[in-house]
């Protein structure tokens, strides 16, 4: 299993950060794992999106996947694969979960970003060492870019 975690304090409210995450096309500006989107659908606290993922250190292009993000307002966003019949190939290759959890701190919020992939034995021997080496640094960079994006003055 591959697990990666990164944390960053951001000078914003939880709702602002979590809405940024739920707007996956906008969040893709800071997350290079989110490849081109075929579609994005959002209804309230659920966002589903079909895209071509890019995993750090792995050659691409990867097959397209459909993921879903579920918002718990003010607290977190949980991301997972949509169950079959979509993602037949992905569901055979791995179980995937990710999250963005926010907790208030003196200077704003502490964001904890996690990703977990339980890989099938068919690909584990090849993919797991690459992800273990590259994913932690990738999540740190992602959160740093999110911080810069959210805290920089924007020209509207």
XYZ file of N, CA, C and O in Angstrom:
624
model
N 0.839 -1.179 0.000
C 0.000 0.000 0.000
C 0.882 1.241 0.000
O 1.920 1.275 0.652
N 0.436 2.257 -0.720
C 1.130 3.534 -0.766
C 0.265 4.553 -0.039
O -0.922 4.688 -0.340
N 0.863 5.224 0.934
C 0.182 6.302 1.638
C 1.106 7.508 1.648
O 2.291 7.372 1.924
N 0.538 8.658 1.341
C 1.312 9.893 1.398
C 0.463 10.939 2.098
O -0.766 10.944 1.980
N 1.155 11.827 2.804
C 0.461 12.843 3.589
C 1.309 14.108 3.603
O 2.540 14.040 3.730
N 0.645 15.244 3.502
C 1.321 16.538 3.607
C 0.405 17.493 4.349
O -0.824 17.345 4.310
N 1.010 18.463 5.038
C 0.245 19.458 5.772
C 0.790 20.848 5.475
O 1.988 21.021 5.240
N -0.126 21.818 5.514
C 0.277 23.204 5.269
C -0.733 24.119 5.952
O -1.935 23.893 5.874
N -0.229 25.165 6.614
C -1.100 26.199 7.174
C -1.379 27.209 6.070
O -0.459 27.641 5.364
N -2.665 27.555 5.929
C -3.074 28.515 4.904
C -3.890 29.617 5.542
O -4.715 29.361 6.424
N -3.664 30.832 5.085
C -4.360 32.005 5.616
C -5.680 32.195 4.869
O -5.843 33.115 4.065
N -6.609 31.290 5.118
C -7.945 31.383 4.528
C -8.897 30.584 5.406
O -8.471 29.907 6.337
N -10.176 30.658 5.089
C -11.176 29.898 5.826
C -11.301 28.499 5.229
O -11.010 28.288 4.041
N -11.750 27.547 6.038
C -11.952 26.170 5.561
C -12.865 26.135 4.348
O -12.576 25.456 3.366
N -13.981 26.870 4.420
C -14.932 26.857 3.303
C -14.309 27.332 1.999
O -14.581 26.782 0.934
N -13.442 28.351 2.078
C -12.785 28.858 0.872
C -11.875 27.781 0.269
O -11.897 27.532 -0.943
N -11.069 27.139 1.116
C -10.166 26.108 0.608
C -10.950 24.921 0.039
O -10.651 24.425 -1.050
N -11.954 24.457 0.771
C -12.709 23.276 0.333
C -13.495 23.542 -0.945
O -13.616 22.650 -1.804
N -14.003 24.751 -1.130
C -14.665 25.092 -2.395
C -13.667 25.091 -3.549
O -13.991 24.692 -4.658
N -12.448 25.531 -3.275
C -11.378 25.485 -4.277
C -11.138 24.041 -4.709
O -11.061 23.736 -5.902
N -11.075 23.123 -3.752
C -10.869 21.703 -4.057
C -12.043 21.137 -4.863
O -11.850 20.391 -5.827
N -13.257 21.493 -4.480
C -14.447 20.959 -5.157
C -14.584 21.474 -6.590
O -15.219 20.838 -7.419
N -13.979 22.600 -6.889
C -13.950 23.119 -8.266
C -12.731 22.483 -8.944
O -11.686 23.105 -9.103
N -12.868 21.207 -9.313
C -11.705 20.410 -9.722
C -10.964 20.985 -10.920
O -9.747 20.853 -11.019
N -11.670 21.640 -11.826
C -10.976 22.236 -12.971
C -10.088 23.393 -12.514
O -8.993 23.577 -13.041
N -10.531 24.146 -11.555
C -9.708 25.227 -11.002
C -8.581 24.648 -10.152
O -7.437 25.098 -10.216
N -8.888 23.611 -9.353
C -7.866 23.008 -8.502
C -6.739 22.371 -9.333
O -5.590 22.299 -8.891
N -7.054 21.941 -10.537
C -6.047 21.330 -11.420
C -4.884 22.284 -11.708
O -3.794 21.838 -12.080
N -5.087 23.575 -11.499
C -4.007 24.546 -11.686
C -2.856 24.263 -10.716
O -1.699 24.486 -11.046
N -3.175 23.725 -9.519
C -2.135 23.465 -8.520
C -1.826 21.975 -8.361
O -0.891 21.617 -7.655
N -2.621 21.118 -8.985
C -2.445 19.663 -8.833
C -2.177 19.038 -10.195
O -3.099 18.825 -10.980
N -0.914 18.710 -10.460
C -0.557 18.157 -11.773
C -0.992 16.703 -11.951
O -0.828 16.136 -13.023
N -1.584 16.099 -10.925
C -2.108 14.732 -11.063
C -3.453 14.714 -11.775
O -3.895 13.686 -12.246
N -4.098 15.870 -11.822
C -5.389 15.984 -12.498
C -5.136 16.339 -13.954
O -4.750 17.458 -14.266
N -5.330 15.355 -14.819
C -5.072 15.560 -16.239
C -6.250 16.211 -16.925
O -7.154 16.709 -16.268
N -6.290 16.163 -18.225
C -7.405 16.772 -18.951
C -8.738 16.121 -18.546
O -8.814 14.918 -18.345
N -9.783 16.957 -18.457
C -11.111 16.488 -18.068
C -11.981 16.241 -19.289
O -11.999 17.048 -20.206
N -12.715 15.124 -19.274
C -13.757 14.906 -20.272
C -15.032 15.614 -19.846
O -15.729 16.189 -20.665
N -15.320 15.530 -18.555
C -16.487 16.212 -17.995
C -16.352 16.345 -16.491
O -15.611 15.605 -15.851
N -17.077 17.318 -15.949
C -17.168 17.554 -14.510
C -18.636 17.836 -14.216
O -19.262 18.646 -14.906
N -19.180 17.163 -13.208
C -20.570 17.377 -12.789
C -20.587 17.617 -11.284
O -20.004 16.828 -10.539
N -21.277 18.670 -10.895
C -21.375 18.949 -9.456
C -22.823 19.223 -9.079
O -23.507 19.992 -9.739
N -23.241 18.545 -8.028
C -24.541 18.786 -7.419
C -24.325 18.896 -5.924
O -24.053 17.886 -5.262
N -24.401 20.102 -5.403
C -24.238 20.321 -3.971
C -22.896 19.850 -3.460
O -21.849 20.322 -3.897
N -22.924 18.877 -2.558
C -21.687 18.412 -1.929
C -21.019 17.252 -2.662
O -20.067 16.673 -2.151
N -21.500 16.926 -3.865
C -20.910 15.837 -4.659
C -20.424 16.367 -6.004
O -21.173 17.019 -6.733
N -19.174 16.085 -6.301
C -18.619 16.388 -7.625
C -18.103 15.076 -8.211
O -17.442 14.299 -7.519
N -18.448 14.814 -9.456
C -17.898 13.665 -10.175
C -17.210 14.196 -11.419
O -17.666 15.167 -12.026
N -16.105 13.526 -11.800
C -15.343 14.011 -12.944
C -14.598 12.869 -13.612
O -14.110 11.960 -12.957
N -14.559 12.952 -14.946
C -13.813 11.976 -15.745
C -12.584 12.688 -16.285
O -12.680 13.757 -16.894
N -11.434 12.059 -16.067
C -10.176 12.694 -16.448
C -9.103 11.638 -16.678
O -9.289 10.462 -16.400
N -7.986 12.085 -17.192
C -6.827 11.222 -17.394
C -5.793 11.579 -16.326
O -5.175 12.630 -16.377
N -5.613 10.720 -15.307
C -4.697 11.053 -14.211
C -3.238 10.981 -14.634
O -2.881 10.276 -15.575
N -2.428 11.735 -13.926
C -0.977 11.711 -14.116
C -0.360 11.449 -12.752
O -0.409 12.311 -11.885
N 0.184 10.276 -12.552
C 0.782 9.959 -11.262
C 2.278 10.264 -11.304
O 2.959 9.905 -12.272
N 2.783 10.929 -10.273
C 4.176 11.375 -10.282
C 5.167 10.222 -10.409
O 5.101 9.253 -9.670
N 6.042 10.369 -11.401
C 7.078 9.371 -11.615
C 6.694 8.256 -12.565
O 7.548 7.491 -13.004
N 5.401 8.151 -12.885
C 4.948 7.094 -13.796
C 4.779 7.652 -15.197
O 4.284 8.766 -15.364
N 5.178 6.874 -16.198
C 4.988 7.350 -17.568
C 3.494 7.387 -17.893
O 2.701 6.634 -17.351
N 3.106 8.254 -18.749
C 1.692 8.362 -19.154
C 1.572 8.040 -20.613
O 2.544 7.687 -21.257
N 0.436 8.127 -21.177
C -0.787 8.529 -20.501
C -1.457 7.338 -19.816
O -1.368 6.213 -20.287
N -2.105 7.615 -18.715
C -2.849 6.583 -17.985
C -4.252 6.488 -18.569
O -4.741 7.436 -19.171
N -4.917 5.350 -18.363
C -6.316 5.256 -18.791
C -7.170 6.263 -18.019
O -6.850 6.632 -16.891
N -8.256 6.686 -18.633
C -9.158 7.635 -17.986
C -9.843 6.978 -16.789
O -10.046 5.771 -16.765
N -10.170 7.807 -15.807
C -10.895 7.324 -14.627
C -12.009 8.303 -14.298
O -11.971 9.456 -14.708
N -12.980 7.804 -13.542
C -14.051 8.652 -13.029
C -13.922 8.653 -11.514
O -13.926 7.603 -10.874
N -13.770 9.850 -10.958
C -13.613 10.007 -9.511
C -14.764 10.842 -8.973
O -15.477 11.512 -9.718
N -14.923 10.757 -7.661
C -15.932 11.592 -7.012
C -15.328 12.241 -5.776
O -14.470 11.666 -5.115
N -15.770 13.462 -5.525
C -15.359 14.215 -4.350
C -16.609 14.523 -3.541
O -17.601 14.997 -4.098
N -16.554 14.222 -2.259
C -17.689 14.463 -1.372
C -17.263 15.471 -0.313
O -16.286 15.249 0.411
N -18.003 16.574 -0.255
C -17.714 17.665 0.667
C -18.469 17.490 1.976
O -19.682 17.261 1.971
N -17.747 17.581 3.069
C -18.343 17.754 4.392
C -18.071 19.212 4.726
O -16.921 19.573 5.037
N -19.079 20.091 4.608
C -18.854 21.530 4.711
C -18.065 21.937 5.960
O -18.316 21.460 7.067
N -17.084 22.802 5.704
C -16.268 23.343 6.780
C -15.223 22.402 7.340
O -14.398 22.807 8.151
N -15.242 21.128 6.906
C -14.335 20.143 7.498
C -13.406 19.457 6.510
O -12.203 19.418 6.720
N -13.972 18.874 5.432
C -13.134 18.020 4.587
C -13.782 17.738 3.238
O -14.986 17.900 3.062
N -12.942 17.229 2.334
C -13.374 16.654 1.060
C -12.727 15.277 0.972
O -11.526 15.132 1.203
N -13.548 14.260 0.664
C -13.051 12.895 0.473
C -13.214 12.523 -0.998
O -14.277 12.745 -1.591
N -12.157 11.954 -1.567
C -12.128 11.610 -2.988
C -11.928 10.106 -3.132
O -11.143 9.503 -2.399
N -12.641 9.505 -4.084
C -12.493 8.075 -4.359
C -12.895 7.805 -5.804
O -13.422 8.687 -6.482
N -12.638 6.595 -6.234
C -13.092 6.174 -7.554
C -14.588 5.899 -7.504
O -15.095 5.419 -6.491
N -15.272 6.187 -8.604
C -16.676 5.811 -8.729
C -16.694 4.300 -8.951
O -15.862 3.764 -9.697
N -17.615 3.569 -8.304
C -17.630 2.110 -8.451
C -18.028 1.672 -9.861
O -18.550 2.471 -10.636
N -17.794 0.366 -10.180
C -18.185 -0.152 -11.488
C -19.679 0.072 -11.721
O -20.428 0.187 -10.761
N -20.093 0.167 -12.968
C -19.389 -0.285 -14.164
C -18.338 0.691 -14.680
O -17.529 0.326 -15.518
N -18.357 1.952 -14.209
C -17.278 2.850 -14.602
C -16.012 2.393 -13.880
O -16.074 1.744 -12.851
N -14.878 2.714 -14.428
C -13.589 2.380 -13.792
C -13.312 0.886 -13.702
O -12.627 0.447 -12.778
N -13.817 0.086 -14.630
C -13.569 -1.369 -14.545
C -12.082 -1.674 -14.427
O -11.672 -2.438 -13.562
N -11.286 -1.073 -15.282
C -9.845 -1.325 -15.246
C -9.230 -0.814 -13.945
O -8.499 -1.540 -13.264
N -9.532 0.421 -13.565
C -8.962 1.000 -12.360
C -9.341 0.215 -11.117
O -8.527 0.027 -10.220
N -10.595 -0.242 -11.046
C -11.025 -1.001 -9.875
C -10.313 -2.350 -9.776
O -10.199 -2.908 -8.691
N -9.841 -2.865 -10.899
C -9.043 -4.097 -10.863
C -7.609 -3.826 -10.428
O -6.953 -4.689 -9.854
N -7.113 -2.624 -10.724
C -5.717 -2.296 -10.447
C -5.473 -1.742 -9.049
O -4.388 -1.918 -8.497
N -6.488 -1.055 -8.478
C -6.231 -0.454 -7.170
C -7.508 0.012 -6.499
O -8.523 0.227 -7.138
N -7.385 0.177 -5.188
C -8.371 0.911 -4.405
C -7.714 2.246 -4.098
O -6.558 2.291 -3.656
N -8.442 3.319 -4.326
C -7.867 4.655 -4.192
C -8.743 5.527 -3.314
O -9.966 5.553 -3.480
N -8.129 6.233 -2.380
C -8.821 7.253 -1.600
C -7.879 8.435 -1.403
O -6.653 8.287 -1.417
N -8.484 9.592 -1.243
C -7.726 10.810 -0.967
C -8.609 11.706 -0.120
O -9.836 11.545 -0.096
N -7.968 12.635 0.582
C -8.764 13.564 1.373
C -8.022 14.876 1.575
O -6.801 14.956 1.422
N -8.813 15.883 1.894
C -8.352 17.208 2.274
C -9.105 17.534 3.561
O -10.328 17.701 3.519
N -8.428 17.585 4.679
C -9.075 17.895 5.951
C -8.569 19.236 6.455
O -7.380 19.533 6.350
N -9.486 20.037 6.982
C -9.132 21.367 7.475
C -9.444 21.474 8.957
O -10.482 20.996 9.412
N -8.536 22.099 9.678
C -8.812 22.404 11.081
C -8.310 23.816 11.364
O -7.259 24.226 10.853
N -9.080 24.562 12.153
C -8.693 25.942 12.443
C -7.409 26.011 13.275
O -7.197 25.199 14.168
N -6.570 26.982 12.950
C -5.375 27.309 13.731
C -5.315 28.834 13.832
O -6.093 29.536 13.177
N -4.384 29.343 14.614
C -4.304 30.787 14.841
C -4.182 31.600 13.555
O -4.782 32.657 13.447
N -3.418 31.118 12.601
C -3.146 31.883 11.382
C -4.049 31.518 10.209
O -3.759 31.895 9.083
N -5.117 30.756 10.436
C -5.999 30.341 9.340
C -6.475 28.920 9.538
O -7.185 28.618 10.485
N -6.031 28.040 8.641
C -6.394 26.622 8.738
C -5.164 25.757 8.497
O -4.247 26.147 7.781
N -5.176 24.586 9.100
C -4.170 23.567 8.811
C -4.836 22.577 7.870
O -5.847 21.963 8.218
N -4.294 22.448 6.671
C -4.809 21.512 5.681
C -3.956 20.255 5.733
O -2.726 20.331 5.664
N -4.614 19.115 5.858
C -3.935 17.823 5.789
C -4.410 17.126 4.531
O -5.599 16.851 4.363
N -3.489 16.858 3.636
C -3.768 16.232 2.336
C -3.251 14.805 2.397
O -2.076 14.571 2.716
N -4.098 13.827 2.098
C -3.661 12.428 2.088
C -4.076 11.753 0.787
O -5.068 12.126 0.163
N -3.297 10.772 0.417
C -3.631 9.887 -0.706
C -3.207 8.482 -0.320
O -2.123 8.282 0.233
N -4.073 7.504 -0.640
C -3.791 6.100 -0.361
C -4.166 5.280 -1.584
O -5.248 5.474 -2.156
N -3.286 4.380 -1.972
C -3.564 3.457 -3.077
C -3.162 2.051 -2.643
O -2.013 1.808 -2.283
N -4.132 1.173 -2.632
C -3.887 -0.254 -2.385
C -3.830 -0.891 -3.768
O -4.851 -1.014 -4.441
N -2.636 -1.267 -4.185
C -2.414 -1.729 -5.558
C -2.576 -3.234 -5.690
O -2.205 -3.994 -4.797
N -3.077 -3.637 -6.845
C -3.193 -5.048 -7.187
C -1.793 -5.651 -7.309
O -0.855 -4.983 -7.755
N -1.622 -6.930 -6.945
C -0.307 -7.567 -7.083
C 0.239 -7.509 -8.511
O 1.452 -7.507 -8.702
N -0.635 -7.405 -9.485
C -0.209 -7.348 -10.892
C 0.686 -6.139 -11.154
O 1.648 -6.225 -11.918
N 0.388 -5.001 -10.523
C 1.166 -3.784 -10.760
C 1.953 -3.314 -9.537
O 2.798 -2.437 -9.658
N 1.685 -3.890 -8.381
C 2.295 -3.422 -7.136
C 3.822 -3.374 -7.215
O 4.447 -2.390 -6.831
N 4.448 -4.437 -7.695
C 5.906 -4.538 -7.723
C 6.558 -3.423 -8.533
O 7.653 -2.968 -8.222
N 5.838 -2.934 -9.568
C 6.393 -1.902 -10.428
C 6.010 -0.500 -9.951
O 6.859 0.387 -9.857
N 4.748 -0.298 -9.620
C 4.214 1.030 -9.361
C 4.488 1.509 -7.934
O 4.817 2.679 -7.714
N 4.387 0.625 -6.959
C 4.487 1.037 -5.556
C 5.810 1.750 -5.225
O 5.788 2.819 -4.612
N 6.962 1.216 -5.626
C 8.214 1.924 -5.289
C 8.292 3.320 -5.911
O 8.805 4.250 -5.293
N 7.767 3.471 -7.104
C 7.801 4.776 -7.779
C 6.918 5.772 -7.041
O 7.321 6.907 -6.779
N 5.706 5.343 -6.684
C 4.799 6.245 -5.973
C 5.310 6.565 -4.573
O 5.216 7.707 -4.120
N 5.866 5.580 -3.884
C 6.402 5.845 -2.541
C 7.521 6.881 -2.580
O 7.675 7.679 -1.669
N 8.270 6.876 -3.657
C 9.388 7.806 -3.798
C 8.899 9.205 -4.209
O 9.446 10.213 -3.754
N 7.871 9.295 -5.051
C 7.488 10.569 -5.657
C 6.243 11.240 -5.080
O 6.124 12.461 -5.141
N 5.318 10.470 -4.554
C 4.042 11.036 -4.128
C 4.158 11.994 -2.938
O 3.543 13.072 -2.962
N 4.927 11.693 -1.899
C 5.010 12.651 -0.774
C 5.485 14.041 -1.208
O 4.888 15.054 -0.835
N 6.521 14.100 -2.004
C 7.038 15.383 -2.491
C 5.998 16.079 -3.374
O 5.825 17.300 -3.310
N 5.275 15.297 -4.177
C 4.248 15.861 -5.041
C 3.135 16.516 -4.219
O 2.661 17.602 -4.551
N 2.706 15.857 -3.132
C 1.650 16.432 -2.295
C 2.129 17.706 -1.602
O 1.363 18.672 -1.477
N 3.377 17.726 -1.165
C 3.924 18.942 -0.549
C 3.925 20.099 -1.544
O 3.536 21.226 -1.206
N 4.353 19.834 -2.765
C 4.368 20.861 -3.808
C 2.950 21.334 -4.120
O 2.697 22.531 -4.275
N 2.027 20.393 -4.206
C 0.624 20.727 -4.478
C 0.076 21.686 -3.423
O -0.540 22.708 -3.752
N 0.300 21.381 -2.139
C -0.204 22.258 -1.084
C 0.491 23.611 -1.085
O -0.137 24.639 -0.826
N 1.763 23.621 -1.373
C 2.470 24.906 -1.456
C 1.895 25.754 -2.588
O 1.694 26.963 -2.431
N 1.615 25.137 -3.726
C 1.029 25.874 -4.851
C -0.394 26.344 -4.522
O -0.787 27.445 -4.913
N -1.159 25.523 -3.788
C -2.506 25.927 -3.376
C -2.425 27.130 -2.444
O -3.224 28.070 -2.544
N -1.460 27.120 -1.533
C -1.272 28.232 -0.602
C -0.971 29.524 -1.368
O -1.586 30.560 -1.119
N -0.044 29.453 -2.289
C 0.316 30.632 -3.086
C -0.900 31.118 -3.873
O -1.201 32.320 -3.908
N -1.623 30.190 -4.477
C -2.796 30.549 -5.278
C -3.850 31.251 -4.427
O -4.373 32.303 -4.802
N -4.164 30.690 -3.266
C -5.227 31.247 -2.424
C -4.821 32.521 -1.695
O -5.657 33.377 -1.420
N -3.533 32.656 -1.373
C -3.101 33.796 -0.592
C -2.607 34.957 -1.431
O -2.420 36.062 -0.910
N -2.413 34.759 -2.724
C -1.941 35.863 -3.546
C -3.130 36.737 -3.959
O -4.230 36.239 -4.167
N -2.872 38.047 -4.058
C -3.960 38.926 -4.506
C -4.307 38.581 -5.958
O -3.427 38.443 -6.804
N -5.592 38.420 -6.184
C -6.044 38.066 -7.536
C -6.624 39.288 -8.213
O -7.271 40.114 -7.588
N -6.414 39.356 -9.503
C -7.004 40.439 -10.300
C -8.282 39.902 -10.900
O -8.242 39.023 -11.739
N -9.410 40.429 -10.432
C -10.706 39.948 -10.930
C -11.221 40.833 -12.044
O -10.974 41.954 -12.172
